[in-house]
PDB file of C-alpha atoms in Angstrom:
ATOM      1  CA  UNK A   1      89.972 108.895  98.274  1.00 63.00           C
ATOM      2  CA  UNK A   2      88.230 112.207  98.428  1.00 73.00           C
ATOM      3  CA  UNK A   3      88.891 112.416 101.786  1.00 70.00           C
ATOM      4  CA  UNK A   4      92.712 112.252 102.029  1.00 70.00           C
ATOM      5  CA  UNK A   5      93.189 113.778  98.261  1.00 71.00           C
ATOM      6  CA  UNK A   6      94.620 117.618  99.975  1.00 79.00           C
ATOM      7  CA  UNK A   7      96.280 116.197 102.913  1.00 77.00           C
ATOM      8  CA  UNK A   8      99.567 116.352 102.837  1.00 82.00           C
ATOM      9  CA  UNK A   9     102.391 116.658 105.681  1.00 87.00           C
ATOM     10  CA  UNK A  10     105.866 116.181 103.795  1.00 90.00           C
ATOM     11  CA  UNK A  11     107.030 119.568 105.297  1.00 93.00           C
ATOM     12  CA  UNK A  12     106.808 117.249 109.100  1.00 95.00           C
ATOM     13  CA  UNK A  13     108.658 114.032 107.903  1.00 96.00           C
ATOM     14  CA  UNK A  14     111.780 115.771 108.775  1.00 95.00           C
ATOM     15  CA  UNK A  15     110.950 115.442 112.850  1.00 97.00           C
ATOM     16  CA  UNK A  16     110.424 111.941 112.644  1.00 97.00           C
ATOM     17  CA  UNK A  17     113.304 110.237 114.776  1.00 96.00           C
ATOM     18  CA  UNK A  18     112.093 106.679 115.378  1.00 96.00           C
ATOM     19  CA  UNK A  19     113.447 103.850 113.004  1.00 97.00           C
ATOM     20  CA  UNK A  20     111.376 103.989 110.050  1.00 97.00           C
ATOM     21  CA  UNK A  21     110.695 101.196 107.551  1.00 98.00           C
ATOM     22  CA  UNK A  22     109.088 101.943 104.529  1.00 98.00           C
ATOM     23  CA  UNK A  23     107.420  99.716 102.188  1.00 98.00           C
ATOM     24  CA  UNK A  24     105.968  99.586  98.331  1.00 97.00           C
ATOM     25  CA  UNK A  25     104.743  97.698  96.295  1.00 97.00           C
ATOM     26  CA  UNK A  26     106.739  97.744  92.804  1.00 96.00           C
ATOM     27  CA  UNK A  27     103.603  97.656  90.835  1.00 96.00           C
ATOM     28  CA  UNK A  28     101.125  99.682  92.947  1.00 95.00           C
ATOM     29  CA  UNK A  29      99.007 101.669  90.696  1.00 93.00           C
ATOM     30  CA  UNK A  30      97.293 103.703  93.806  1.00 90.00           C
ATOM     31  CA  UNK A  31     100.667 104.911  95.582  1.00 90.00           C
ATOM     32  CA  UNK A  32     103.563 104.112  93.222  1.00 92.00           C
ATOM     33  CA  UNK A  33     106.798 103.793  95.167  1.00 94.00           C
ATOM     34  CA  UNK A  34     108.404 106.511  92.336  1.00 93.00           C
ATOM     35  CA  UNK A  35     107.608 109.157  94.234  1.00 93.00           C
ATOM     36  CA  UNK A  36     105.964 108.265  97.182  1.00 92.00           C
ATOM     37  CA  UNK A  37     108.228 105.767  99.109  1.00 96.00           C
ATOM     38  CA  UNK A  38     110.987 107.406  97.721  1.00 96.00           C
ATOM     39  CA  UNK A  39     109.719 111.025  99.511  1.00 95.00           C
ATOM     40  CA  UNK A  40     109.150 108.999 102.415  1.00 96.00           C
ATOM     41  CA  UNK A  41     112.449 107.380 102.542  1.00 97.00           C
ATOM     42  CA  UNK A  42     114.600 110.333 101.716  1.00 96.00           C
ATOM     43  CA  UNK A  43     112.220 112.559 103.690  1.00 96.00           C
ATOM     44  CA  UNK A  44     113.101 110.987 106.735  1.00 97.00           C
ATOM     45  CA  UNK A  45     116.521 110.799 108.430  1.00 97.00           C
ATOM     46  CA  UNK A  46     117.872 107.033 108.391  1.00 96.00           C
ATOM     47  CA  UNK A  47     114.520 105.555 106.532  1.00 97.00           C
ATOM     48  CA  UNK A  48     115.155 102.108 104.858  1.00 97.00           C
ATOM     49  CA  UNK A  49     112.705 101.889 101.778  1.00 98.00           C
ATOM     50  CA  UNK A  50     112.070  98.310 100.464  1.00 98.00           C
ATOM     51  CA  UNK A  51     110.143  97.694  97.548  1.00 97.00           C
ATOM     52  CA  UNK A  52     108.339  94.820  97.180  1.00 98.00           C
ATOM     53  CA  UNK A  53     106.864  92.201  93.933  1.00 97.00           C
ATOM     54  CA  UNK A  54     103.315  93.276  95.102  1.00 97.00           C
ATOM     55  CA  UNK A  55     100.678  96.085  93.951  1.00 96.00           C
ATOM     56  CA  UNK A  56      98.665  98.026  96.548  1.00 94.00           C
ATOM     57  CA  UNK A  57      98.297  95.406  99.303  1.00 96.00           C
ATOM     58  CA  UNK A  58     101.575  94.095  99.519  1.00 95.00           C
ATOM     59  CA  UNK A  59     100.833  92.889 102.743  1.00 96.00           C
ATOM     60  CA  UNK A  60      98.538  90.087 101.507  1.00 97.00           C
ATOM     61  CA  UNK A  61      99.900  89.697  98.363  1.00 98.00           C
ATOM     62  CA  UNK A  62     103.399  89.134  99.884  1.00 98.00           C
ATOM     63  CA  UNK A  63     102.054  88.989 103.490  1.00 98.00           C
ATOM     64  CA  UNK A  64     105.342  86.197 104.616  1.00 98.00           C
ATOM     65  CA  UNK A  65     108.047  88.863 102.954  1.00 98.00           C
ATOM     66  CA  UNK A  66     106.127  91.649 104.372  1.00 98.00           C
ATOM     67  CA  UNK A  67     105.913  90.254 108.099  1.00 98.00           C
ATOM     68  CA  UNK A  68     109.544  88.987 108.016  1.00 98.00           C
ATOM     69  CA  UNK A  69     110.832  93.063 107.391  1.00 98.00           C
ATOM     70  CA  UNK A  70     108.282  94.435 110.192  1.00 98.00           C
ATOM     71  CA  UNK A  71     109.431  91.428 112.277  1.00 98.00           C
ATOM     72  CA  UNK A  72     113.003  92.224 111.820  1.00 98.00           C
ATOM     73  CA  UNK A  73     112.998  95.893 111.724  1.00 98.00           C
ATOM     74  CA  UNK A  74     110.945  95.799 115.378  1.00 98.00           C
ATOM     75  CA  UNK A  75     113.883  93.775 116.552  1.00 97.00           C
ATOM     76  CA  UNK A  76     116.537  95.995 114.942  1.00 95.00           C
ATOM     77  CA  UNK A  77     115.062  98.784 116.521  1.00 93.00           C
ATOM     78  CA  UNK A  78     114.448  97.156 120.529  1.00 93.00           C
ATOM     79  CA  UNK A  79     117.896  95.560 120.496  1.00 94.00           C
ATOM     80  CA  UNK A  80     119.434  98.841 119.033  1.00 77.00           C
TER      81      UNK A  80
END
C-alpha cells in the first residue's frame, strides 16, 4: 500500500514495555515473518513471535489457533 510503503518506526520498538505477542503467517507473501515478525519479536524486549500455517490473514484462515494465543496471552498478561 502506497500509503504505508515509507513508514517505518523500528528505531521506537525498543520503548514498548507491555507484553507483546506477535503473529505470522508462515506463508504470507505480503509481510513474510523472515524479517518482519522476526524484527518485531527481537525488536521488542520479552516479545513471543508465533508463526502460524496461514498466509496474510491468518486470523481467518486459522481464526480458532489465532483467538486461542490472543485469548491466552490477554490472560498471561492480567494475571501476571
Amino acid at each position: 500500500c502506497e500509503a504505508i510503503a515509507t513508514w517505518d518506526h523500528v528505531d521506537r520498538l525498543d520503548a514498548i514495555r507491555a507484553p507483546t505477542l506477535v503473529l505470522a503467517g508462515e506463508a504470507d507473501p505480503v509481510a513474510p515473518a523472515e524479517p518482519h515478525a522476526q524484527l518485531l519479536r527481537s525488536a521488542i524486549d520479552g516479545a513471543r513471535l508465533e508463526t502460524l500455517p496461514a498466509s496474510h490473514l491468518l486470523n481467518i484462515e486459522v481464526a480458532e489457533q489465532v483467538n486461542r494465543l490472543v485469548v491466552d496471552h490477554v490472560l498471561d498478561a492480567v494475571q501476571g
